[in-house]
XYZ file of C-alpha atoms in Angstrom:
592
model
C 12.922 17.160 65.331
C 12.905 13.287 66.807
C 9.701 11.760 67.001
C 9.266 9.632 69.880
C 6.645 6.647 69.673
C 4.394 6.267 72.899
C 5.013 2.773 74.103
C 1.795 0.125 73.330
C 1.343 -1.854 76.233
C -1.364 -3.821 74.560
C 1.035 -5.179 72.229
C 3.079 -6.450 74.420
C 0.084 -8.318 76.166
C -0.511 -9.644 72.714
C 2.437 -11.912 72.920
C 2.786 -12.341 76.973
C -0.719 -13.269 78.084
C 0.852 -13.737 81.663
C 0.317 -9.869 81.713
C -3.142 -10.247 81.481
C -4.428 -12.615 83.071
C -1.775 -12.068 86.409
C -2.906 -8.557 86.507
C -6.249 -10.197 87.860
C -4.842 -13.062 90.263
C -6.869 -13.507 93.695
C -5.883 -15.115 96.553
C -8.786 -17.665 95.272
C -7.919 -18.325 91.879
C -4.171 -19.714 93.499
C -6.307 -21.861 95.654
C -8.234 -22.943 92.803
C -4.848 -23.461 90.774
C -2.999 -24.805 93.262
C -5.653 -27.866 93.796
C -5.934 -28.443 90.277
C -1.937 -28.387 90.145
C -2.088 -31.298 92.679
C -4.828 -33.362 90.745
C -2.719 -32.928 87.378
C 0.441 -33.788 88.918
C -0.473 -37.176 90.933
C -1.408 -37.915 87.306
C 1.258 -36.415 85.084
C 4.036 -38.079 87.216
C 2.929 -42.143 85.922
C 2.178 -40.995 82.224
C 5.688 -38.734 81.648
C 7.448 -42.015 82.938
C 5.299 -43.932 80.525
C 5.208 -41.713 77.395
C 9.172 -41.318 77.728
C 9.056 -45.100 77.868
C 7.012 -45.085 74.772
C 9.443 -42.814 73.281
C 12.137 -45.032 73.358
C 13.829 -42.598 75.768
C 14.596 -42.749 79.268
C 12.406 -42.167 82.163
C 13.235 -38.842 83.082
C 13.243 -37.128 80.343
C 9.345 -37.678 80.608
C 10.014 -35.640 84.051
C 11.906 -33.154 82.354
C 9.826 -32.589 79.732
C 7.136 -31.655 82.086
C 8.868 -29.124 84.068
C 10.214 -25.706 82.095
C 7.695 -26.364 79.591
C 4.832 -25.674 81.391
C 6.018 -22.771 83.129
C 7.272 -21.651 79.382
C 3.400 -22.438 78.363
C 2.160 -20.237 81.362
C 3.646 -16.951 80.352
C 2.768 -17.679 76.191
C 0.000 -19.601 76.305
C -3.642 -18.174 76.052
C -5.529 -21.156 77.148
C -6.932 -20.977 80.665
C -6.663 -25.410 81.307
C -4.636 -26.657 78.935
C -2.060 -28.766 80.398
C 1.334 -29.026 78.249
C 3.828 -32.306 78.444
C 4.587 -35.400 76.826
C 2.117 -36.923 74.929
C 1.211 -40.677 73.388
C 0.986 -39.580 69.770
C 4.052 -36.859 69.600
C 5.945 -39.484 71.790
C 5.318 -42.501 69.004
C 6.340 -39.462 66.232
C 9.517 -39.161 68.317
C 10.327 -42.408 67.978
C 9.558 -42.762 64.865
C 11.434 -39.810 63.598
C 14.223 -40.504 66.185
C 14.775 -44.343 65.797
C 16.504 -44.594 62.346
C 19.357 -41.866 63.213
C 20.146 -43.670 66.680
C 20.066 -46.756 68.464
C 17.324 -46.743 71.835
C 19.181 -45.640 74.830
C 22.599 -44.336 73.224
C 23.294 -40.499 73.980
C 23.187 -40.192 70.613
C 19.205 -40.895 70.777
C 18.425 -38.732 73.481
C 19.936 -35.662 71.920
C 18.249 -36.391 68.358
C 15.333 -36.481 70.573
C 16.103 -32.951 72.195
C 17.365 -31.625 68.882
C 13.678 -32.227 67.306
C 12.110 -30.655 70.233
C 13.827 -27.665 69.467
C 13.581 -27.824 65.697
C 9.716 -28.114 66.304
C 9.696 -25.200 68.876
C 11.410 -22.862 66.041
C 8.789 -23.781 63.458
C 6.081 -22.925 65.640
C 7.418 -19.728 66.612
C 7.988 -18.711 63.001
C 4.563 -19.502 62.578
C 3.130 -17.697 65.320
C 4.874 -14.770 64.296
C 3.891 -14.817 61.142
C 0.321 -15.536 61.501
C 0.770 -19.189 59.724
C -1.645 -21.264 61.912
C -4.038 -21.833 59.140
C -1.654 -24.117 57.458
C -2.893 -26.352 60.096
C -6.189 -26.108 58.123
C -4.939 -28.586 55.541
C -5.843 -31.718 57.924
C -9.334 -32.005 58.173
C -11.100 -33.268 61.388
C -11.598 -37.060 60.027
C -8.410 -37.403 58.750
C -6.589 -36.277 62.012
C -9.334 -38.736 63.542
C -8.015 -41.560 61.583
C -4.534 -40.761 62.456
C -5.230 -40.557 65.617
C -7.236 -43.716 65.493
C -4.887 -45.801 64.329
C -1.251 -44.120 66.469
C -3.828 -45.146 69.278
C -3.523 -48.982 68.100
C -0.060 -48.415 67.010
C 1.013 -47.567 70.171
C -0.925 -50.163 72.080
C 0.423 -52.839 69.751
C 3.681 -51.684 70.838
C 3.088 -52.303 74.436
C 1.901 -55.595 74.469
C 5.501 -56.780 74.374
C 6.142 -55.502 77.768
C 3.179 -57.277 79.023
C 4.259 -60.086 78.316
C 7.921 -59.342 78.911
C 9.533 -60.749 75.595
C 11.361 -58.621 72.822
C 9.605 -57.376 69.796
C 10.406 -55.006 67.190
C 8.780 -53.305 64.140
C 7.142 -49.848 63.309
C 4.071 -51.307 61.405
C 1.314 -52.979 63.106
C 1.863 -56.187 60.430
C 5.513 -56.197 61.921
C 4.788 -55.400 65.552
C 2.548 -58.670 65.669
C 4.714 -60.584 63.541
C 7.738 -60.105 65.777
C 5.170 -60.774 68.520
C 4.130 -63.954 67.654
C 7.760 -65.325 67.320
C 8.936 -63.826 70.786
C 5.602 -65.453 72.418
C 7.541 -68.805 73.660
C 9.521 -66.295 75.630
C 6.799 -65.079 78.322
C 7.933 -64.146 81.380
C 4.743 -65.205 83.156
C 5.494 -63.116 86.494
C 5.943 -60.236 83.632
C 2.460 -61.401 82.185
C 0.676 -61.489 85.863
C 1.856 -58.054 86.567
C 1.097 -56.590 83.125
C -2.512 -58.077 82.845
C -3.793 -57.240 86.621
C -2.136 -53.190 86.334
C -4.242 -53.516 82.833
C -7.673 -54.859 84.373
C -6.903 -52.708 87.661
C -6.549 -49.257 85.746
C -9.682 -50.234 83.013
C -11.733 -50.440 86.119
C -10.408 -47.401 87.868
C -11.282 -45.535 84.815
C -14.724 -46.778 84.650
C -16.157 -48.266 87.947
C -13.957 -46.501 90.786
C -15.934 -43.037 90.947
C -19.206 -44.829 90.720
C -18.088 -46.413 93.315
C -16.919 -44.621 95.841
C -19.733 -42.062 95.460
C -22.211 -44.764 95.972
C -20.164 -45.005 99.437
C -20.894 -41.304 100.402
C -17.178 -40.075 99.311
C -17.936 -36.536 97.918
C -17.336 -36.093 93.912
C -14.316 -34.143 94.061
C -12.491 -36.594 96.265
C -14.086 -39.533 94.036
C -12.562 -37.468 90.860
C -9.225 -37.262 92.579
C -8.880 -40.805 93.752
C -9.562 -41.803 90.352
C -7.342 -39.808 88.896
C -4.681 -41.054 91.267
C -5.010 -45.044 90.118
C -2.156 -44.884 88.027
C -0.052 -43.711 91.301
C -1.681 -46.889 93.152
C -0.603 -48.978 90.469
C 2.711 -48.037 90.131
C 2.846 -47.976 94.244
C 1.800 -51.609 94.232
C 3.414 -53.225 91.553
C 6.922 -51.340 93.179
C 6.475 -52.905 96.369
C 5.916 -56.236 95.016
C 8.954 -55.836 92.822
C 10.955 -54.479 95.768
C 9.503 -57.145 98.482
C 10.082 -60.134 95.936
C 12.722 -58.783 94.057
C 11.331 -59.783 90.938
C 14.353 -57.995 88.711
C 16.342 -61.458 89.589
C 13.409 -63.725 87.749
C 13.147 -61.733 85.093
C 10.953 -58.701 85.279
C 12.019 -55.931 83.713
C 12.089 -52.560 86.122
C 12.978 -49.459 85.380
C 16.111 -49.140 86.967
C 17.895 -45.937 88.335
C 16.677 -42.340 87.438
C 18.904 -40.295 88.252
C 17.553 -37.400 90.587
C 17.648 -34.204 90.299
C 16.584 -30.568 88.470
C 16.397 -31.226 84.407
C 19.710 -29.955 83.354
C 20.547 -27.783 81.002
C 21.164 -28.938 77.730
C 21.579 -27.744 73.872
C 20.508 -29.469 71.091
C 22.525 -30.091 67.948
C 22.889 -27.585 65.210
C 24.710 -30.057 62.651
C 22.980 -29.509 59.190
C 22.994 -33.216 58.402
C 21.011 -33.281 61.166
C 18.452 -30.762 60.768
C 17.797 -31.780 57.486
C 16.926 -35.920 58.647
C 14.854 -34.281 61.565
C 12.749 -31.560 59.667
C 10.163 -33.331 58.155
C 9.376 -35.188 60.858
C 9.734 -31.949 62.976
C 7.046 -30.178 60.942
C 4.315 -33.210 61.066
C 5.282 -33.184 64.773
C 4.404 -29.570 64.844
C 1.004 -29.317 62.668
C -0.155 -32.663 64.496
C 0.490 -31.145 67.936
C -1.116 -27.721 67.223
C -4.375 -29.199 65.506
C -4.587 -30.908 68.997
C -3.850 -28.587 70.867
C -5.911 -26.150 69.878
C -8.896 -27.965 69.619
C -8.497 -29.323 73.065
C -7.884 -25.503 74.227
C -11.248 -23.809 72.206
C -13.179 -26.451 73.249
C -12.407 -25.824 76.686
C -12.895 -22.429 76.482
C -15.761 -22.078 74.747
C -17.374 -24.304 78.215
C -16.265 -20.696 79.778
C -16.803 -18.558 77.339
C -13.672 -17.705 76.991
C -11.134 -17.659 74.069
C -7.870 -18.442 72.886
C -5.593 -17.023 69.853
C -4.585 -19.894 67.800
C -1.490 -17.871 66.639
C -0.512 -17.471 70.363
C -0.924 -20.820 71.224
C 1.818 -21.364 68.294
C 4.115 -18.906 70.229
C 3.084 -20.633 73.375
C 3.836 -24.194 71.821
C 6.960 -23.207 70.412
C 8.645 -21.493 73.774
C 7.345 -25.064 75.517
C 9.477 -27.487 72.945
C 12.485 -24.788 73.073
C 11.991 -25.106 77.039
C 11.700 -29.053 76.774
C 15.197 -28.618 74.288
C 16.891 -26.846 76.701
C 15.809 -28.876 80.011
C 16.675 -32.126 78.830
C 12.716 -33.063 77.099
C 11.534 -34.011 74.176
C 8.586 -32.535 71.759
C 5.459 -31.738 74.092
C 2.154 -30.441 73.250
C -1.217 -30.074 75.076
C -2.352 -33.150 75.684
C -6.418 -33.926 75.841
C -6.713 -36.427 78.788
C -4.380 -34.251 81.187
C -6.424 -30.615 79.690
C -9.496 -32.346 80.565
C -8.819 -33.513 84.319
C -7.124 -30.055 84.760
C -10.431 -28.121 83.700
C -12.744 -30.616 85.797
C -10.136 -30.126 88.714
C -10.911 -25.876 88.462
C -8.056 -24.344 86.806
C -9.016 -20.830 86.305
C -5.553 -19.950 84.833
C -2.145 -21.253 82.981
C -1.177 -20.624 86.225
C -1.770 -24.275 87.126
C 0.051 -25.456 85.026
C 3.214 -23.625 86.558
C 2.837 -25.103 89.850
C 2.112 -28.800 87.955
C 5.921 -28.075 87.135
C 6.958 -27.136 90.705
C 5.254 -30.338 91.747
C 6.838 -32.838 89.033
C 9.881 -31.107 89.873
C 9.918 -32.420 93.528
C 8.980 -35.532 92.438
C 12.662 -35.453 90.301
C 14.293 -34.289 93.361
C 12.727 -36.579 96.084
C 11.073 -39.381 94.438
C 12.726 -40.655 91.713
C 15.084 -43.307 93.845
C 11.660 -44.842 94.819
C 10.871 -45.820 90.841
C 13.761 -48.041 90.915
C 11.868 -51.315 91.211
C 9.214 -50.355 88.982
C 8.316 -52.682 86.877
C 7.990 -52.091 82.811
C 4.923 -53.728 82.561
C 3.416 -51.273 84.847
C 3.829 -48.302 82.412
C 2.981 -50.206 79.679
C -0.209 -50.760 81.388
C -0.529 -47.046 81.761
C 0.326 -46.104 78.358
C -2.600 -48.749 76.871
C -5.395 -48.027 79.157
C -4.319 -44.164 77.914
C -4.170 -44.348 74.567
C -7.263 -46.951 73.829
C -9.461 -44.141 74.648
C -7.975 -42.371 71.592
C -9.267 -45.224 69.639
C -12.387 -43.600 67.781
C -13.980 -45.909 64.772
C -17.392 -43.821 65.233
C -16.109 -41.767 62.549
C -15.843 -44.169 60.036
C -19.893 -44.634 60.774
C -20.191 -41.411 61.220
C -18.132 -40.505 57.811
C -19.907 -43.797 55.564
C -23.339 -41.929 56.585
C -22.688 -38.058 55.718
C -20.078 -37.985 53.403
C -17.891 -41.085 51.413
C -15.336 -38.823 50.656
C -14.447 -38.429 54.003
C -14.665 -42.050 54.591
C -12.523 -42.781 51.829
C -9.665 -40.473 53.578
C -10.313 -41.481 56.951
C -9.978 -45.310 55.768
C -6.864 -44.895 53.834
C -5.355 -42.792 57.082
C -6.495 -45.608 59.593
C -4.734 -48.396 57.215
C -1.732 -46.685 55.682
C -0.625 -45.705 59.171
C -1.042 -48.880 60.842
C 0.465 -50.416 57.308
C 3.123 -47.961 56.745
C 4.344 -46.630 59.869
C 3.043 -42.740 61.522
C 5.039 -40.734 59.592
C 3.807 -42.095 56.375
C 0.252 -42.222 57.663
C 0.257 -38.446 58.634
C 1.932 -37.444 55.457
C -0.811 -39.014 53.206
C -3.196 -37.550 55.624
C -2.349 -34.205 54.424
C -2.076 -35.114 50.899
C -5.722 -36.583 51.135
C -6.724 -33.857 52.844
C -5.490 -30.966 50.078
C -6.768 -33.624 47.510
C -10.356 -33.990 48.801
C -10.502 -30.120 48.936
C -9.222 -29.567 45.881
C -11.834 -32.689 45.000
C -14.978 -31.391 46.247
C -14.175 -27.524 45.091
C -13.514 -28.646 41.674
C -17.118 -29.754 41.117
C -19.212 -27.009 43.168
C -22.973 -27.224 43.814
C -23.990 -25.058 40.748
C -27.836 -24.833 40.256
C -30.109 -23.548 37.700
C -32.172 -21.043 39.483
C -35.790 -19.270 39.012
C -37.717 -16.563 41.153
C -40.357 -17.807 43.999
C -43.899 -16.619 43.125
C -45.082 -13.927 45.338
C -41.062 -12.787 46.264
C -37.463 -11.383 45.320
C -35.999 -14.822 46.184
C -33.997 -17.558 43.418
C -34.205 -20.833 44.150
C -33.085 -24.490 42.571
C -35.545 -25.279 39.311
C -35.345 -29.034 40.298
C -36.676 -27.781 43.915
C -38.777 -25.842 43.938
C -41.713 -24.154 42.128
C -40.531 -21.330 40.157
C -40.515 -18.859 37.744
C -38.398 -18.727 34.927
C -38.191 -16.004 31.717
C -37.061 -18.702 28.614
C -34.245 -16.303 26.746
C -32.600 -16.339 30.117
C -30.594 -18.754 32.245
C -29.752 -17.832 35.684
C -26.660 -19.925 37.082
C -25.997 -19.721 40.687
C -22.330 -21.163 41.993
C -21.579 -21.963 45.358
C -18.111 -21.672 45.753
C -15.369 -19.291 44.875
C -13.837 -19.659 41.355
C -10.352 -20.732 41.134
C -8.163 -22.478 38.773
C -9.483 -25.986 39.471
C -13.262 -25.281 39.368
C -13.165 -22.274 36.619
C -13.379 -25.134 33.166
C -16.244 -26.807 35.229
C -17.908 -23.591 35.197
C -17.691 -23.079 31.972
C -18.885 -26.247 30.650
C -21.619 -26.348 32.477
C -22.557 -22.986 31.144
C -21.914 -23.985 27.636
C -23.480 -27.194 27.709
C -26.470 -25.789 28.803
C -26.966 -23.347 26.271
C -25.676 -25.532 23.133
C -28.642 -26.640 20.690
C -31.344 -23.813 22.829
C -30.953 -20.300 20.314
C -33.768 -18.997 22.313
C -31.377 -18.155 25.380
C -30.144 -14.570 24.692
C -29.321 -13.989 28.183
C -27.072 -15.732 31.009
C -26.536 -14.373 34.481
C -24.049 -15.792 36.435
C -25.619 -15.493 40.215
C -22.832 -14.894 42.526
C -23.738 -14.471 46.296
C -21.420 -17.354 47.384
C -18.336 -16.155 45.200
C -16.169 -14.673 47.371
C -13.088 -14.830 45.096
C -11.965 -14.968 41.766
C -8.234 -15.904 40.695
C -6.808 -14.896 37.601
C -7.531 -18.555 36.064
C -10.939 -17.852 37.029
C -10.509 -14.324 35.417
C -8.979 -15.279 32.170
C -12.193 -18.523 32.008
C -14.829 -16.081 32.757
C -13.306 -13.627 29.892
C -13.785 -15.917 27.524
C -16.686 -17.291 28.659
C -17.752 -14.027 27.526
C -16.414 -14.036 24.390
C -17.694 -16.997 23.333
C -21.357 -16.409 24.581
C -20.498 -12.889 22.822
C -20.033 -14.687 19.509
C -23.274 -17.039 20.162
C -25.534 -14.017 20.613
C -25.392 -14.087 24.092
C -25.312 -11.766 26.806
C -23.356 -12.498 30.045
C -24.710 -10.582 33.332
C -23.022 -10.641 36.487
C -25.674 -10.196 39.607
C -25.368 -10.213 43.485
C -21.584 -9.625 42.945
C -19.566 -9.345 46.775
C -17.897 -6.226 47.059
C -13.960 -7.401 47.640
C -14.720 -9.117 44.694
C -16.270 -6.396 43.025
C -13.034 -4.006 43.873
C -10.933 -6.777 42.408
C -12.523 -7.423 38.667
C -13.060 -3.408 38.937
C -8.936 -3.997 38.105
C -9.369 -6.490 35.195
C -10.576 -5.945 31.439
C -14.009 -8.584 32.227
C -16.132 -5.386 33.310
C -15.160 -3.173 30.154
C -15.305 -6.434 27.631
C -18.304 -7.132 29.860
C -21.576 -7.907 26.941
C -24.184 -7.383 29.598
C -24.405 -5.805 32.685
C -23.521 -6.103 36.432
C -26.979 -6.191 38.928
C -27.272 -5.668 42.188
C -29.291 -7.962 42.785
C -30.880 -10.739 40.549
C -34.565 -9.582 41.138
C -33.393 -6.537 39.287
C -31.504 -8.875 36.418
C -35.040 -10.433 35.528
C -37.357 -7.322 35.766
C -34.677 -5.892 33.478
C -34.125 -8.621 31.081
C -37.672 -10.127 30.447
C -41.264 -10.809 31.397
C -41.916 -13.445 33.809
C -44.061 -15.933 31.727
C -42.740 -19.739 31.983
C -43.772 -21.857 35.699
C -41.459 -24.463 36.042
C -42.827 -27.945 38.052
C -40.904 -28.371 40.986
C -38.853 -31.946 40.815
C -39.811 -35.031 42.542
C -36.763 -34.484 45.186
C -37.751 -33.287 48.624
C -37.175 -29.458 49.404
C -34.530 -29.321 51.614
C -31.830 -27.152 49.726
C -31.648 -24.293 48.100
């Protein structure tokens, strides 16, 4: 007899969202869309230029790279406004990951540069599949922040040459403004006029233009959009200027000819050699990108209430960069500026972000021959007034005040990228990150605890005025026990009770332990024995099921000298009279 399985169209949902959410499209959600499309695009079309620029790639793959991608992010993606492309930090990755296999503007750099898109779209599918997105987990918030931090200055440094039109090299900061300095003599001062003024001009757009203009009766949204659209004016200007004065033939760097045109289709390499020089940097690409991402996307949602799957959004991510591979782009993510002015514009669905694509597509087909005379120094402009706003050293205030641990990390990020190069910076940002976890969980808050008078509740001795029975010591920990916190445990334990032989009891408290490896296991069992061979009695009390279920498996609950409570209430009334007050301690009683 064949059994036939019914098919699971909720499954399929699962990993194309587009079925979803298009099952519900109105006439005025495309309207709503479609305007926000229009917003992101008069945008997106200055920064691809610019962050391909910054990339060390040529101008239209920035186009490219903001075409199939975003339609590929439409049908995977679960984000309602986040707005997929080229971005400053993956674009400085890129060229850091790209620039020692290839020399800037060789085909040879512009495939490496596809071939890592599409090495960093297969990671993130695998990952997606496979549920991985928690690796992401292993950069905390102020480390990314640091990174972020200093790429931001990294990347502005970078730019500065094109300001002043002079050539400078280097992938640290120290050798960015070294080889500065030397090239200074050779300012091209028409290059310097036009760099400085599309600087000023797009600061104050940014800042002063909505004010503005709303102070002239212009409603909000048209405000929001003309500011949006100073990058456009900029690069409008400056072109005419170049074009009118032809200021290529005293020295001005333009951009040249783009050629025009759909992306086409191309295939990235699948040489080993190369795969293995590209992978590393593909993964940090990857786990950078996603933290992002994501955080960008829930934080938009969450204005909504809505939500997104992080493990979708790795599917999502990873169709975009194999889109970008195959289209002639480079690595993309979702990028916070662009996310932002697509949720303020009304996006109610990815679907925006498909017709952003059908509008920078136009642009490749009908506008590009216009960019010709645009100057360098223009972009660069673009690219700096960007990326300062990525600039963040709150959090080193922020860190100094609530935790010097994290200060310490985000310090050491900030420097050893801007010292080092990105790739180096990120890399030790994940190794301080795993380090100051496995740091902070090696020494958990353990406490000495004692019952409130008057209640069933345990609180800290040295907080709090309670009650303690003297042949027993009740230790609460507040953390799980693993192999790097298990010995602190147990010294702490055995310190306490060395040189006291009126302790006959010790319960270890356990409402925060929610797991117990078997170097935990193995500590604890001897912790045991040894209190066994003192005399003493080990208790177990407010044990977590799961965890319960597991040590149910292991020989600590038959070796087991005491017993296992449900609750430690029940551990005193069973193990002694409540006769010793203890003074609470001078600290103020703000913790448990």
């Amino acid at each position: 007899m064949s059994v036939t399985r019914s098919f699971d169209p909720r499954k399929l949902r699962r990993y194309l969202p587009i079925l979803e959410w298009g099952s519900k499209y109105t006439p005025s959600t495309f309207a709503n869309d479609g305007i926000a499309a229009i917003i992101v695009t008069i945008m997106l079309i200055p920064q691809s230029l610019a962050y391909a620029l910054l990339a060390g790639l040529p101008a239209q793959m920035g186009l490219y790279a903001s075409i199939l991608p975003l339609v590929a992010y439409a049908i995977f993606g679960t984000s309602r406004a986040l707005a997929v492309g080229p971005v400053a930090v993956v674009s400085l990755m890129t060229a850091a990951a790209v620039g020692n296999m290839a020399l800037q503007g060789t085909a040879e750099y512009a495939a490496a540069a596809i071939t890592l898109a599409f090495i960093s779209g297969v990671i993130l599918l695998v990952m997606g599949f496979f549920r991985l997105g928690f690796f992401a987990n292993f950069l905390s918030h102020p480390v990314i922040a640091g990174f972020i931090t200093a790429s931001g200055i990294l990347i502005a440094a970078s730019q500065i040459k094109h300001i002043f039109g002079v050539s400078a090299s280097g992938e640290t900061l120290p050798e960015r403004l070294i080889s500065l300095a030397q090239h200074l003599g050779q300012t091209n001062f028409i290059t310097l006029i036009i760099g400085v003024a599309a600087t000023a001009f797009l600061f104050w757009v940014r800042k002063g233009l909505k004010p503005l203009l709303i102070s002239k009766g212009v409603g909000p949204r048209m405000a929001d959009i003309a500011t949006k659209a100073g990058p456009v004016a900029a690069v409008v200007v400056t072109t005419l200027i170049s074009f009118v004065f032809s200021l290529n033939d005293h020295g001005v760097k333009i951009v040249g000819e783009v050629p025009r045109g759909l992306p086409p289709l191309t295939l990235p390499h699948f040489s080993p050699e190369i795969w293995s020089q590209l992978f590393g940097s593909a993964i940090l690409i990857s786990i950078i990108g996603f933290v992002e991402s994501v955080s960008v996307a829930q934080t938009l949602a969450a204005k909504k209430r809505q939500r997104i799957v992080p493990d979708q959004e790795l599917i999502g991510l990873g169709a975009s960069n194999i889109a970008a591979a195959i289209s002639g782009g480079y690595p993309v993510t979702g990028g916070f500026a662009r996310s932002v002015v697509n949720f303020d514009a009304g996006a109610e669905t990815p679907a925006a972000g498909a017709f952003t694509a059908v509008g920078i597509a136009l642009a490749a087909l009908f506008l590009t021959p216009l960019l010709y005379f645009l100057p360098i120094a223009t972009l660069a402009a673009t690219i700096i007034v960007a990326v300062l706003s990525l600039v963040d050293f709150k959090i080193l205030k922020t860190t100094w005040g609530y935790s010097k641990a994290d200060f310490a990390a985000v310090l050491a990020t900030i420097l050893l990228t801007l010292w080092f190069g990105v790739e180096t910076g990120v890399s030790s940002g994940v190794i301080l990150s795993i380090a100051l976890h496995l740091y902070k969980t090696s020494r958990p808050h353990v406490a000495e605890v004692g019952l409130v008078p008057g209640s069933e509740h345990f609180r800290n001795i040295n907080r709090h005025d309670v009650l303690t029975v003297p042949e027993m010591v009740t230790i609460r920990v507040d953390e799980s026990l693993y192999f790097a916190n298990a010995r602190f445990l147990e010294d702490y334990i055995l310190d306490r009770i060395a040189d006291n032989p009126v302790i006959k009891h010790v319960v270890l408290m356990c409402p925060a332990v929610n797991d117990v490896d078997s170097s935990a296991l193995e500590t604890l069992e001897e912790l045991n024995r040894r209190l066994n061979d003192a005399g003493i009695k080990l208790h177990l009390s407010e044990v977590k099921g799961p965890v319960m279920d597991r040590l149910q498996k292991s020989h600590l609950l038959q070796d087991l000298s005491g017993q296992v409570f449900l609750s430690q209430f029940a551990a005193m009334k069973a193990l002694g009279d409540v006769t010793k007050p203890v003074q609470p301690a001078t600290q103020s009683d703000t913790a448990a």
